[in-house]
Structure formats: C-alpha cells, structure tokens
XYZ file of C-alpha atoms in Angstrom:
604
model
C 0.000 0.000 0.000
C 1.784 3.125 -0.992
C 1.725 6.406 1.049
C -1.589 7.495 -0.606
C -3.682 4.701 0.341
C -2.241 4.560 3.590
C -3.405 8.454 3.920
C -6.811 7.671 3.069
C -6.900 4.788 5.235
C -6.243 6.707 8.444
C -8.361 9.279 7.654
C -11.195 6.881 7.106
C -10.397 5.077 10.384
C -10.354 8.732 12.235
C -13.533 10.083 10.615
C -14.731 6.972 11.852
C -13.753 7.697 15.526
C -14.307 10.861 15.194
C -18.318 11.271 14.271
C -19.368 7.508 15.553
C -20.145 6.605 12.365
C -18.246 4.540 9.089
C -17.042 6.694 6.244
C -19.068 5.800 3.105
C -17.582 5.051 -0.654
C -18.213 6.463 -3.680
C -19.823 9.272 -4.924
C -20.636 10.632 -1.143
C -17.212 9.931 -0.415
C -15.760 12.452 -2.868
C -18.356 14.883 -2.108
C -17.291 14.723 1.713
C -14.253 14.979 0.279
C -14.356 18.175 -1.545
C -16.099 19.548 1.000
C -13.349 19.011 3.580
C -11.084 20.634 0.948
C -13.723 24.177 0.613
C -13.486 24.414 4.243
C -9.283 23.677 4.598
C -9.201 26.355 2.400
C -11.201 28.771 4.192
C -9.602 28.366 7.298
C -5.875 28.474 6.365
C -6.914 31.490 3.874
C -7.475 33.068 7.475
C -5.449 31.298 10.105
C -2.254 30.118 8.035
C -2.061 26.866 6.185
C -0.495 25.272 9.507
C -3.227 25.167 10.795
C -4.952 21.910 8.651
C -2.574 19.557 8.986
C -2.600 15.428 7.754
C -1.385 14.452 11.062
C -2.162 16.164 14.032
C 0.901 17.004 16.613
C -0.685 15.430 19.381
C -2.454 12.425 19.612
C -1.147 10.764 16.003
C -3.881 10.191 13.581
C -7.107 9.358 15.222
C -8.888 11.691 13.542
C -10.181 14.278 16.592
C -8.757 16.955 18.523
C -7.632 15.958 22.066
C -9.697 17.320 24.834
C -8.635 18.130 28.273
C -10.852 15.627 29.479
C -9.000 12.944 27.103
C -6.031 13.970 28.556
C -7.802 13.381 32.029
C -8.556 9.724 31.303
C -5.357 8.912 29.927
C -3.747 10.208 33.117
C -6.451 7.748 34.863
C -5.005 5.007 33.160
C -1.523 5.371 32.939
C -1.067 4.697 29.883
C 2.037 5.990 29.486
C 5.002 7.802 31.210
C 5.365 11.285 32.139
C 1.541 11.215 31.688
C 1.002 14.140 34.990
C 3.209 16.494 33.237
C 1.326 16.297 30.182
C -2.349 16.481 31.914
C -0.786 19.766 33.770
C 0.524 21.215 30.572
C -2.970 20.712 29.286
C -4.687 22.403 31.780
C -2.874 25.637 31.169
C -3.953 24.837 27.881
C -7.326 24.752 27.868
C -7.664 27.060 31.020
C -6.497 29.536 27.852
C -8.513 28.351 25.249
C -11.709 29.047 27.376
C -10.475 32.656 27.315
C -12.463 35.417 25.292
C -9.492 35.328 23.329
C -9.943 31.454 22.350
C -13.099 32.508 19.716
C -10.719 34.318 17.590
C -8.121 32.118 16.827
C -7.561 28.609 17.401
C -4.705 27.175 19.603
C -4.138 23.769 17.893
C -4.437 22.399 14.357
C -6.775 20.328 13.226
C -6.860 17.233 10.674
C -8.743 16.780 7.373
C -10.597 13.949 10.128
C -11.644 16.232 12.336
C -12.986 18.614 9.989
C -14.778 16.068 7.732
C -16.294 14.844 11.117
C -17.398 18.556 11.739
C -18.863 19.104 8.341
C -20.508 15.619 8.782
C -22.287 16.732 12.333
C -23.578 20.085 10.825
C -25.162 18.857 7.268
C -26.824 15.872 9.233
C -27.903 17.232 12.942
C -28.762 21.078 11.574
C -28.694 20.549 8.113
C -26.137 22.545 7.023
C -24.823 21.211 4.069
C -22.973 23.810 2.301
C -19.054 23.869 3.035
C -18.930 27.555 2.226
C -21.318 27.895 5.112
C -19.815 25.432 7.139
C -16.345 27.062 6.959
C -18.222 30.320 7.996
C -19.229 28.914 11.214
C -15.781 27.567 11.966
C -13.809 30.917 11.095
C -16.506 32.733 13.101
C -16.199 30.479 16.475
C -12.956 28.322 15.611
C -13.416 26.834 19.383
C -15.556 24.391 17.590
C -12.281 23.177 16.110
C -11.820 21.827 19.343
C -15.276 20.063 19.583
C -16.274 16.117 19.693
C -19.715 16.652 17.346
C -21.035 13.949 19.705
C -20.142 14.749 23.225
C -19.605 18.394 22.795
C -21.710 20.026 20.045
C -24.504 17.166 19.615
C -25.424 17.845 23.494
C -26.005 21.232 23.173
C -28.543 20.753 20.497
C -30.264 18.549 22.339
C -30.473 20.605 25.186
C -32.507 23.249 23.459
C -34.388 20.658 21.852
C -35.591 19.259 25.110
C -36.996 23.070 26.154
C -39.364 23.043 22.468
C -37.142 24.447 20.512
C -37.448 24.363 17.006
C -34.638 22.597 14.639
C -35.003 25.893 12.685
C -34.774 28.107 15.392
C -32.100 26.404 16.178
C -30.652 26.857 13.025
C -31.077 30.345 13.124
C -29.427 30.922 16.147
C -26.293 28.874 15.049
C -25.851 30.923 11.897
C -25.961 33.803 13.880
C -24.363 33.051 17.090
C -22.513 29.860 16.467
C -20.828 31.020 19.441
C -23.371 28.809 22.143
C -22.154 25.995 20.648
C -18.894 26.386 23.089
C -20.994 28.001 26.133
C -21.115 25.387 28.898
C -24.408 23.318 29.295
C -24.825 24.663 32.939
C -24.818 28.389 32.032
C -27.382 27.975 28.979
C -29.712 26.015 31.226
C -29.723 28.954 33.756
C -30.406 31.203 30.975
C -33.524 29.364 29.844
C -34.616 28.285 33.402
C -34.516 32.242 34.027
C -36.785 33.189 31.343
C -39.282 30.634 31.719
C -39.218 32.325 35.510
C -39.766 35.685 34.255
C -42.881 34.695 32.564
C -41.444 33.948 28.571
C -43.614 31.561 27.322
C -42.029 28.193 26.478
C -43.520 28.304 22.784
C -41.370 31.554 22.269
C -37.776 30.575 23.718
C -36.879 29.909 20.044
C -37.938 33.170 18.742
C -36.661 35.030 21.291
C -33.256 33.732 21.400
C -32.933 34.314 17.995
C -33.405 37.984 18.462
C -31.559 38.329 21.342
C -28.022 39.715 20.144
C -25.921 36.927 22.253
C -28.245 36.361 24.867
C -28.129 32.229 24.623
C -24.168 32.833 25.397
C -24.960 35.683 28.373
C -24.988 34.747 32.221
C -29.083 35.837 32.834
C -29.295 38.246 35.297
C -32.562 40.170 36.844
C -31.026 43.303 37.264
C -32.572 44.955 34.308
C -36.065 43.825 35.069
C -36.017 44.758 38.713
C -35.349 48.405 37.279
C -38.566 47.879 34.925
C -40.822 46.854 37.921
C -39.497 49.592 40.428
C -38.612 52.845 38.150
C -41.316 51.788 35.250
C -44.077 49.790 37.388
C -44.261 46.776 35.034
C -45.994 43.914 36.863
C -43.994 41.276 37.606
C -46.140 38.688 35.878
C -45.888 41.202 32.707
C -42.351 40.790 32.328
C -42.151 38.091 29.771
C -43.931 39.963 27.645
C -41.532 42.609 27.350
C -38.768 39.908 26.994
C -40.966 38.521 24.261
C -40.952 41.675 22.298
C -37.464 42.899 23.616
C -34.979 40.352 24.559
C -31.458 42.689 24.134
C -32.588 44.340 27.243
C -31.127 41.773 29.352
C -27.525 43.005 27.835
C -28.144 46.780 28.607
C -26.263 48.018 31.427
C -27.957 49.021 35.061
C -26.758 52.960 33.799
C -28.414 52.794 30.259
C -31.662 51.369 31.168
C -32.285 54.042 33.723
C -31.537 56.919 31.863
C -33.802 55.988 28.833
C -36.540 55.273 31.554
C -36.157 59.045 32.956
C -35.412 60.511 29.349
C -39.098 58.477 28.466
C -40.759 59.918 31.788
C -39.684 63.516 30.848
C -41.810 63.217 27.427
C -44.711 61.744 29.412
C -44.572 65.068 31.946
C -44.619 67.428 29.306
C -46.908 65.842 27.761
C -49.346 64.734 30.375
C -49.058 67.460 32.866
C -49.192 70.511 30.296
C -51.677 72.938 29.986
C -54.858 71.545 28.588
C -54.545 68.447 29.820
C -56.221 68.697 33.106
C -56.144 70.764 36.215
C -55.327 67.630 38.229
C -52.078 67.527 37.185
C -50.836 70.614 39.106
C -48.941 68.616 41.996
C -46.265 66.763 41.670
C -47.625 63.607 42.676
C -50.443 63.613 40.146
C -47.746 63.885 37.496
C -45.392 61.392 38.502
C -48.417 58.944 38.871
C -49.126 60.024 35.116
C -45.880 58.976 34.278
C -45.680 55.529 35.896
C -49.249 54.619 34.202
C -48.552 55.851 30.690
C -44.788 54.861 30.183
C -46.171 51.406 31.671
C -48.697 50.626 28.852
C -45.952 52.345 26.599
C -43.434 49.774 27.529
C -45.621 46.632 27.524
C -47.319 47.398 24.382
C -43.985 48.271 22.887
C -41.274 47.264 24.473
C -38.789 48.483 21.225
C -39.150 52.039 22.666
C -36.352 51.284 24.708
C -33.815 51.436 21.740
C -34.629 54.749 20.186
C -32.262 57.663 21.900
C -33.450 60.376 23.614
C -31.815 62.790 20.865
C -33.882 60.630 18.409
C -37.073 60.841 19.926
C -36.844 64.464 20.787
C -35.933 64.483 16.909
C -39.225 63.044 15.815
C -41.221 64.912 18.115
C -40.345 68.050 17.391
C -40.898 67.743 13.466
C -44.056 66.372 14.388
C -45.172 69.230 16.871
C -44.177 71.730 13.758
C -46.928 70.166 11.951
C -49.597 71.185 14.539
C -51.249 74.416 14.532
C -49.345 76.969 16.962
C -50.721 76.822 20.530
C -51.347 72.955 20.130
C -50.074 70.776 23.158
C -47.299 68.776 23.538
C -47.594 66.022 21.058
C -45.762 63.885 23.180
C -48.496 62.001 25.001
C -50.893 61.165 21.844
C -47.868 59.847 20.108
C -46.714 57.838 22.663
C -50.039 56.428 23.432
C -50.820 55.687 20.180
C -48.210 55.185 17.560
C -45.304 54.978 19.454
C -43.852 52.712 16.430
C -43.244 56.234 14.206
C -40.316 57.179 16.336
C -38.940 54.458 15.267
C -38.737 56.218 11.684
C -35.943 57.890 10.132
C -36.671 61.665 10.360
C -36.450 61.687 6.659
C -39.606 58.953 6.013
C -41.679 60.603 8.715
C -40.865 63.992 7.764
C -42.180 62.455 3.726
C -45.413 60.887 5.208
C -46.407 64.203 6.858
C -46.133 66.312 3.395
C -47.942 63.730 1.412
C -50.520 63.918 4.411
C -50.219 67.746 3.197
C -50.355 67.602 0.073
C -53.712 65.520 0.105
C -55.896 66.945 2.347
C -54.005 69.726 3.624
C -52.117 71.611 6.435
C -54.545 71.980 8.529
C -56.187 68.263 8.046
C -52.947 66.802 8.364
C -52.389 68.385 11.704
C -55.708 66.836 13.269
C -53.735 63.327 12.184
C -50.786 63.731 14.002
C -52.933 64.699 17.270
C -55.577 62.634 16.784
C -54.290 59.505 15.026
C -50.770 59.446 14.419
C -50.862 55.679 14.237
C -51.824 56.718 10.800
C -47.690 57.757 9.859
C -47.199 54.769 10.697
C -48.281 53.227 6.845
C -46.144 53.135 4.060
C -46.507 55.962 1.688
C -47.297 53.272 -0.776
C -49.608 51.820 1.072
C -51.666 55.004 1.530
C -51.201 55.486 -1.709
C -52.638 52.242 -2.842
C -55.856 53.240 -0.642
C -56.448 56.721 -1.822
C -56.426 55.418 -5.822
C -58.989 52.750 -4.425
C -61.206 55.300 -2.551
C -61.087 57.761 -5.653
C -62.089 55.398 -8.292
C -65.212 54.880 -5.661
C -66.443 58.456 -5.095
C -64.544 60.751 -7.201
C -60.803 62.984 -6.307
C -62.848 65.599 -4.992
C -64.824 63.211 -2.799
C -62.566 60.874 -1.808
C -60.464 64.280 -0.360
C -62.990 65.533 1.684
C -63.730 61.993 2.943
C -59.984 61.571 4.209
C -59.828 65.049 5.631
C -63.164 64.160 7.964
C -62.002 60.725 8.946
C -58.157 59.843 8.345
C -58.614 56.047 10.029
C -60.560 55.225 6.621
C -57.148 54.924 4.460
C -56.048 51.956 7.249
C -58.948 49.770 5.835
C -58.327 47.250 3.127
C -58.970 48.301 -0.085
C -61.162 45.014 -0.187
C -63.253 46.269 2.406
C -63.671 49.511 0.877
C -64.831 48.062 -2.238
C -66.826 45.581 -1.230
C -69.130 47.575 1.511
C -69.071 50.424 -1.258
C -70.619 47.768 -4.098
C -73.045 46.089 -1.831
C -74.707 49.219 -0.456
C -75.405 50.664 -3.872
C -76.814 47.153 -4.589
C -79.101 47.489 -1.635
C -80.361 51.047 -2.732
C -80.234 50.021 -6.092
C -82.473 47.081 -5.143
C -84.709 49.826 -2.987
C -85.765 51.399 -6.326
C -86.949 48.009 -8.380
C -89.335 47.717 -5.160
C -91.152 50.799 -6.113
C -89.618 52.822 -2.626
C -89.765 55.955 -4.336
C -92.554 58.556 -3.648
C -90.991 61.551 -4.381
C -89.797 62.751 -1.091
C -86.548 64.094 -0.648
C -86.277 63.848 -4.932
C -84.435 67.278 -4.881
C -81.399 64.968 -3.941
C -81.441 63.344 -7.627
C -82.247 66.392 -9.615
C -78.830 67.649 -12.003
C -78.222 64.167 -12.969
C -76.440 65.673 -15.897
C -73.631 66.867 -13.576
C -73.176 63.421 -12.721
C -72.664 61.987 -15.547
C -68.988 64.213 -15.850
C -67.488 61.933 -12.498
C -65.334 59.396 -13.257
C -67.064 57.073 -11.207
C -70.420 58.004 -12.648
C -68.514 57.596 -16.189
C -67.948 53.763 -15.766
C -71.542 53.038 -14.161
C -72.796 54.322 -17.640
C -73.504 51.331 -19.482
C -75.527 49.621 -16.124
C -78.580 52.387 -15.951
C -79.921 55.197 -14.363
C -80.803 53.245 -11.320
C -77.155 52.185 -10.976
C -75.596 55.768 -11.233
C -78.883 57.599 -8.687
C -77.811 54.392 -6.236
C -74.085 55.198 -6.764
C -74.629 58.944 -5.928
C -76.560 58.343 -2.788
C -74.054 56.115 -1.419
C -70.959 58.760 -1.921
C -73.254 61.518 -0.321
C -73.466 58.801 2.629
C -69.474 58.342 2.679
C -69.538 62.125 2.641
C -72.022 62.274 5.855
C -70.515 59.517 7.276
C -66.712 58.018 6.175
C -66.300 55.325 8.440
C -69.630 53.450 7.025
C -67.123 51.950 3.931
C -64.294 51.060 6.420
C -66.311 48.526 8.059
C -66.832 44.929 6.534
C -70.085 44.064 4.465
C -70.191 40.257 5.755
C -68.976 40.163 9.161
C -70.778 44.170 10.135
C -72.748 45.808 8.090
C -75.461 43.608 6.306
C -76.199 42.296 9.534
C -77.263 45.922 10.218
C -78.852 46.157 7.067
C -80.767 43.262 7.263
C -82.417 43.867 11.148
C -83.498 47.696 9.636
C -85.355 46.295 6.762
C -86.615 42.542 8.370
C -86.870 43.402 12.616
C -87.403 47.183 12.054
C -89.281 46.910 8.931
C -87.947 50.006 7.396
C -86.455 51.453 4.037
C -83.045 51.132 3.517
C -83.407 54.671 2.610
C -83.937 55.011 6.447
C -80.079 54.278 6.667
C -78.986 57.061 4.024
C -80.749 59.670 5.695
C -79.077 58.210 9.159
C -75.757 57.122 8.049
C -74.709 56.892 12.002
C -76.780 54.173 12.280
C -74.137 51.928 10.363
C -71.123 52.931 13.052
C -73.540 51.504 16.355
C -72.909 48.110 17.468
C -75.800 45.701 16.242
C -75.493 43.585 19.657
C -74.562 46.587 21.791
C -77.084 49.386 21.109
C -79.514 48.651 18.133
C -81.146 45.451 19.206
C -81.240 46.125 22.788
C -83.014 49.743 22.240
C -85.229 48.448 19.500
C -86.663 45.969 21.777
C -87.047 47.801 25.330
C -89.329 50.036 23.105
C -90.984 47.339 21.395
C -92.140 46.156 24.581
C -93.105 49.568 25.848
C -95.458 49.756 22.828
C -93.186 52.320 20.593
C -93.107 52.243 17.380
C -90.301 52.542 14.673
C -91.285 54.628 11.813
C -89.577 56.749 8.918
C -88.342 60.341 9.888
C -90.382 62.140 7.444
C -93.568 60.900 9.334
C -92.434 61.719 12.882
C -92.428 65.198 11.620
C -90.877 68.177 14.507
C -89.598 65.175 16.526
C -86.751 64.690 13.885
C -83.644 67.199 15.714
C -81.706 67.500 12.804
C -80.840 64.780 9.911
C -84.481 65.348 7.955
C -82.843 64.551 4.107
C -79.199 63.699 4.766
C -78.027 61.396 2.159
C -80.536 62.167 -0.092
C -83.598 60.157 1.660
C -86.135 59.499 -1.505
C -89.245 58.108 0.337
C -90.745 56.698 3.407
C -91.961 53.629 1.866
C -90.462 50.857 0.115
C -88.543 46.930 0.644
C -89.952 45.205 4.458
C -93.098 46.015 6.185
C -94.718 49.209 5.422
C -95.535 51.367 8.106
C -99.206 51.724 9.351
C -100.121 55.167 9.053
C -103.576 54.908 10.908
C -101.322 53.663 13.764
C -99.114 55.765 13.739
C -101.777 58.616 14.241
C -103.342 56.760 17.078
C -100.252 56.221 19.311
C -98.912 59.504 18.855
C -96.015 60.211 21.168
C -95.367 56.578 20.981
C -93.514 56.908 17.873
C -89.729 57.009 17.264
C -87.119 57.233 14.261
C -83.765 55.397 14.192
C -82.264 58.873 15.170
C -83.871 59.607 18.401
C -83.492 56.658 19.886
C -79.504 55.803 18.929
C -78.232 58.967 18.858
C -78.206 59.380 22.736
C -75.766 58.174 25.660
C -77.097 55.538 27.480
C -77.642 57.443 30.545
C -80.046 59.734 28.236
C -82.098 56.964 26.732
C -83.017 55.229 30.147
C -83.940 58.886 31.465
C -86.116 59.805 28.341
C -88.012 56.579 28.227
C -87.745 55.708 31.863
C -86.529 52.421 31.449
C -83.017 50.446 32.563
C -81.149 48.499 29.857
C-alpha cells in the first residue's frame, strides 16, 4: 500500500472515531471529500495553512482533537510515562482556550478527520450542508475546532431541543451566534430556566433567542427587570412579555436602562401634565403617577421604545409638533399612546409621510392626524397610496379628499373592504328602487343628474342604468355624511345591520342614508337592545319624514327618496293613534345611554 492509500486509510479510520459513524464510498465519499477541501481552504486562507494539517501534533492520527478531558482519562489510566506532566501542561492549555481570546483564533491544528467529522455533524444534525457555510461557522467560532460533534456540540442541540425548541430556530441561532455551541451546558440552562421564571412563554424561547443579540451565550441576570418593575411599574407577571418583544434588554447596562426610563418619563410630563390636559395635574404627585401609568402601557405594548435615543425621539417629536397648529399641546403624550412605532422612523420617512398627508388633504387636516391619530404615519406611503387610488375610483378625487380630511382612520382599511361595503350598499339602494320605494320625497337629492354623468365614477356606471348611477350617488353623499360606514366589513358588520333595519325594524333602507350613524352603532350593543325595550313599551319605529318636529336634525341627509319601500310598510292609521309613541332610528340611537333610560324611563 503506498503512502496514498495509507493516507486515506487513516483518515477513514479517524472520521470513523471521530463522528461515531463509518465513512461511506463512492460518490458521497468524494463529495465529503471536496467539502473538507472548501473548508481547509477557508480556514488556512485566514489562520495560516499550519493550521490543517494530515497528522495532528498530538495524539497521532485518530482523527479528533484531544480534549482536556482525554487527557484526564489517559492520566487515569496510565497509559504511558510522564503522563502528569502532560495532563498539567494541558490544563494551562485549555484554562487559555476558554479565554475570550480562544473565539478568535484557534490554539491547535486540526486534521482533514476532524474537519470532515465537523462538516458531517452540521449537514446531518442542523442541516447545514454547504461547506462555504460550514467554513463560515468555523472561522466565526474556531473553538468548535476543538469540539467532539457527539459529546460536545450534539449535546447542546439537544439541550434546546428538550426546552421546544425548534430545529429551525435552532438553526437560526447557530448561523448567527454559532458562538453557544462552546458556552457550557450549565450556564445555557440557567439562561432558559430564568426566562421561563420571568414569565417567557415556552412556545417563544426559540424566537426570542434568535433575536436576542448573544443572549443564549450571556450569564441571565434580573437586574434589568427589577429596574422595569421599580422605576417603570411593570408587573412582575408582565415581564415576559416585554422579553418577548425585547430580549437585548437583558444586555443593557444598570446605567443605560435608567436613563432611557427618565429621558421616556420627561416626554410623558410634558406631555401629560401641560396645559390643557387637566387641572389635576398641578402637583407633583399627580404627574409622577401620570408617568408611571402611561410609560407602563408604553413599555408593555412596545417594548422596542427602549432602543430609540433620547436625541432621536426628541428628533421626531419636534418635526411632528411643527406640523400642529401653533398653541397645540405637547404632542408627546398622543404619540406615545398611540403610535409609538413612528419614532422608530428615520426623520427623513416621517418627515415624507407628513407632506404627502399635506399635500392631500391639507395643512390643517394633516395636523388633526398627528394629534388625533398618528398611528396613521405609521403606513407606508405606498400603502396610503394604494388606498387613496382605491377610494377615488369609488367616489370621485374631490370626494374621496374631503372623505380623508373628515375621517383619516378610513385609508387603514383594506382596499377590499372599501370596495366591497361600497358595491353592496349601492346594490341594496339600487335594489330599494326596483321595489317601487320611491314617492318623491326628498327627490331634490337626484335632480342635475347631468352633472353626474362628468365623475369618473359616474362615467364607468354608464352602461348599467340610471338606477345604478342615482344608487351610486346616494351612497358617496353617505361616505360624505358619514366616512367610516365603507371602512367597516359588508359580511362580518354591516349587512347584519342592514338586514335587522329592513326585516326586525321593517324600514327602508333609505332610512339608513338619511341616518348614516346608524351603520357605526354596534348591532349587539345598542340597536337590538333599544329596538326591543321600546318594542315592549309599545313604541313604534317609523320613517323620519312621518315623525315630523320630533326629527332634531338629519331630515334629508343622504338624499332620503321616500318613506316607503322593501320590508313592512308602516301603518299610518297607527301611527296617528299612538302619537307620542312613535320614534325614528335617530332619536333613539343617537343618545348616551344614561339619556335613553332617562327619556323613556326604562333600565337596559
């Protein structure tokens, strides 16, 4: 057998050894083969080309590194003489390699054995099969060179596997960290045992270790959250869920958390205890209580808050306040209450979102969205974009505008929602006209039909009838009286309303257009209940145009176009005889609670 074969055959006998498994021929063979070449390369490209060597120069050829705790057992044994000096040599040795230092270069060579037994544990265990990729992880961390796959590295991933974690979670976190591969046993257990304590769910280890920058390879400590529970008032039993959502705050230092806690509770004073904001905040007490409250929901609803700087944030807030009108409050507290996420923006996309906010419905519009929902800036400009091409198409450029300006939460619907409550309620007015539920009242709504026909939306009804375009029209003056009515869904909101006005109620759906409110009250909450407390009391429900001076205000909004139509026509001989004793959808709904149990002297 010449030198080459005899090569080969140690290295088949150590990759043996080393991985607890035979080497296989053929084609595998060469491909482990060539693989063990990619990563030799690699790592002498960056450590030297001593340091992959045929022969290793300790231990001969059996195809591993020696450990200190080989070293350990051979000095149990005996095996050979002088075998104390060597076991104390090797304690130096690897007393050094467990060093910070050890992760950036490695302190022995390593064989073409030991690294095909390597590249052998990752592409079976984590299923890593790419050398480049291997050779990454063993440049990054070369402790692993140092590894048994089975007693060392194997171990550790079945450690985390025992706590639920995932095999690609796990693979995550070795990409990124390989690092924990080398962190003792003891010391990851603590870690995980110490988050399941703090209230981390077990479902979510994976996840959040693979966010954490390091924290699998980090002695746990409670420092950190003992400064969240005193200085922030965080419940204790809360805690996992700001671990869930921010697990590098376990690295922060004692010094850092603290200050972004007081920088936070300084935003929260000005903009809690200002003027305007209540007269009870004039002691000191009042607005430190504030403070705790608010930057407590702030932190548990988004615990990310944590990372922006206080030079940031003061950043963001400012360009925001210049885009209220002068005299307007501290912007602070809505912000922070509501869209806290936006600071988290570069000041040159927020500072973009707020002129296209500009741009389309104003200065003065856009202001009312950064004080009254700034959770708005928190949508791609694309995204509103996508919504406001959607809305237009529906009602017109003009329209759509004023729509946006009145009610700036309708661009955060889907534009599947939009269209599809949109379509449906013209078919249910359009369906109101076919049943003959048109009298002539309230007709002055439909007259200049010949202006209509110059909208674009009116403009691609053309070819589907009069009907089509008068239903189209009375549904964008009901957006216009009432924006949020298209923002809520057909199937799972509004025809449930529809369908109690015109079966339970018995009236028009016109009823609706000339009380568009009546599509933003709950169904369960307020309609049904109030309908039938009066029912029982012997009320009854009629059209607004024939309760006459006990309409407030409303009589024709939307374009109402008769009293009469789909359902149960109202009695009008009953309706003289009960007199007081009849109500319109307005009356009764468009009170507090407190008001309607006074008025009709009942308790819901």
């Amino acid at each position: 057998m010449g030198d080459e074969e005899e090569r080969r055959a140690g290295k088949g006998k150590g990759v043996s050894e080393g991985s607890g498994r035979g080497s296989k021929k053929g084609e595998g063979c060469e491909e482990e083969e060539e693989a063990v070449a990619v990563i030799a390369g690699v790592l002498m490209e960056k450590f030297g080309p001593q340091i992959v060597r045929e022969e290793l120069e300790e231990g001969g050829g059996n195809g591993r590194n020696e450990s200190h705790e080989d070293v350990k057992r051979a000095k149990a044994k005996g095996e050979e003489e002088g075998v104390d000096k060597e076991a104390e040599e090797a304690d130096a040795e690897a007393s050094a390699e467990d060093s910070p230092a050890a992760t950036s270069r490695p302190t022995r060579v390593v064989s073409p054995a030991s690294l095909l037994s390597l590249y052998r544990f990752f592409s079976s265990h984590l299923g890593i099969s790419s050398p480049s990729t291997v050779a990454s992880i063993l440049a990054s961390c070369p402790a692993i060179l140092r590894s048994d796959p089975i007693t060392d590295l194997l171990t550790h991933v079945h450690l985390l596997q025992s706590y639920g974690i995932s095999h690609a979670d796990i693979v995550h976190i070795t990409l990124k960290n390989p690092g924990w591969l080398r962190t003792s046993l003891a010391q990851i257990q603590d870690t995980l045992e110490f988050l399941l304590a703090r209230g981390v769910r077990r479902s979510r280890l994976g996840f959040l270790l693979r966010r954490g920058r390091g924290l699998i390879c980090r002695q746990a400590h409670s420092m950190n959250l003992d400064i969240l529970v005193e200085r922030a008032g965080v419940p204790v039993d809360k805690l996992g869920v700001v671990l869930e959502k921010f697990p590098n705050i376990l690295s922060w230092s004692k010094e850092s958390l603290m200050f972004q806690l007081e920088q936070l509770s300084v935003y929260f004073t000005k903009g809690c205890g200002g003027e305007g904001e209540g007269a009870s905040t004039s002691t000191g007490h009042v607005k430190q209580h504030l403070d705790n409250r608010h930057l407590t929901q702030l932190i548990l609803r988004f615990p990310s808050i944590l990372d922006c700087s206080p030079h940031s944030i003061s950043e963001k807030l400012a360009i925001l306040q210049s885009f209220t009108p002068p005299g307007t409050p501290s912007i602070a507290s809505p912000v922070l209450r509501l869209a806290p996420t936006i600071l988290m923006l570069s000041s040159e996309t927020l500072l973009a979102k707020l002129q296209f906010f500009v741009a389309l419905v104003g200065k003065e519009a856009a202001g009312r969205v950064v004080r009254s929902q700034p959770q708005m800036l928190a949508r791609s400009i694309e995204n509103l974009q996508g919504k406001m091409a959607v809305l237009t198409g529906l009602v017109g450029q003009e329209n759509a505008v004023r729509a946006v300006a009145q009610f700036p939460l309708l661009l955060t619907s889907s534009e599947e929602t939009l269209k599809e409550s949109f379509e449906e309620l013209v078919t249910e007015v359009k369906e109101a006209f076919e049943g003959g539920g048109r009298d002539g009242s309230g007709s002055g709504q439909l007259d200049g039909g010949e202006v209509w026909e110059t909208e674009p939306w009116a403009q691609s009804r053309a070819d589907q009838g009069w009907d089509e375009i008068r239903a189209c029209q009375l549904v964008v003056n009901l957006v216009l009286n009432y924006p949020p009515s298209i923002s809520l869904s057909w199937k799972g909101n509004l025809r449930h309303k529809v369908e109690y006005l015109k079966q339970d109620m018995g009236l028009s759906i016109m009823e609706m257009l000339a009380f568009p409110q009546f599509l933003g009250y709950s169904l369960d909450g307020r309609i049904r209940p109030r309908h039938v407390v009066l029912l029982s009391m012997g009320y009854v429900v009629a059209p607004h145009a024939l309760v006459g001076q006990k309409m407030s205000r409303g009589d024709g909004r939307g374009g109402f176009l008769g009293a009469e139509g789909e359902g149960r026509e109202p009695d009008h001989g009953k309706l003289q005889e009960v007199g007081e004793m009849v109500v319109c959808l307005q009356q009764f709904l468009h009170c507090t609670e407190k008001k309607f149990q006074e008025k009709y002297k009942v308790k819901l």
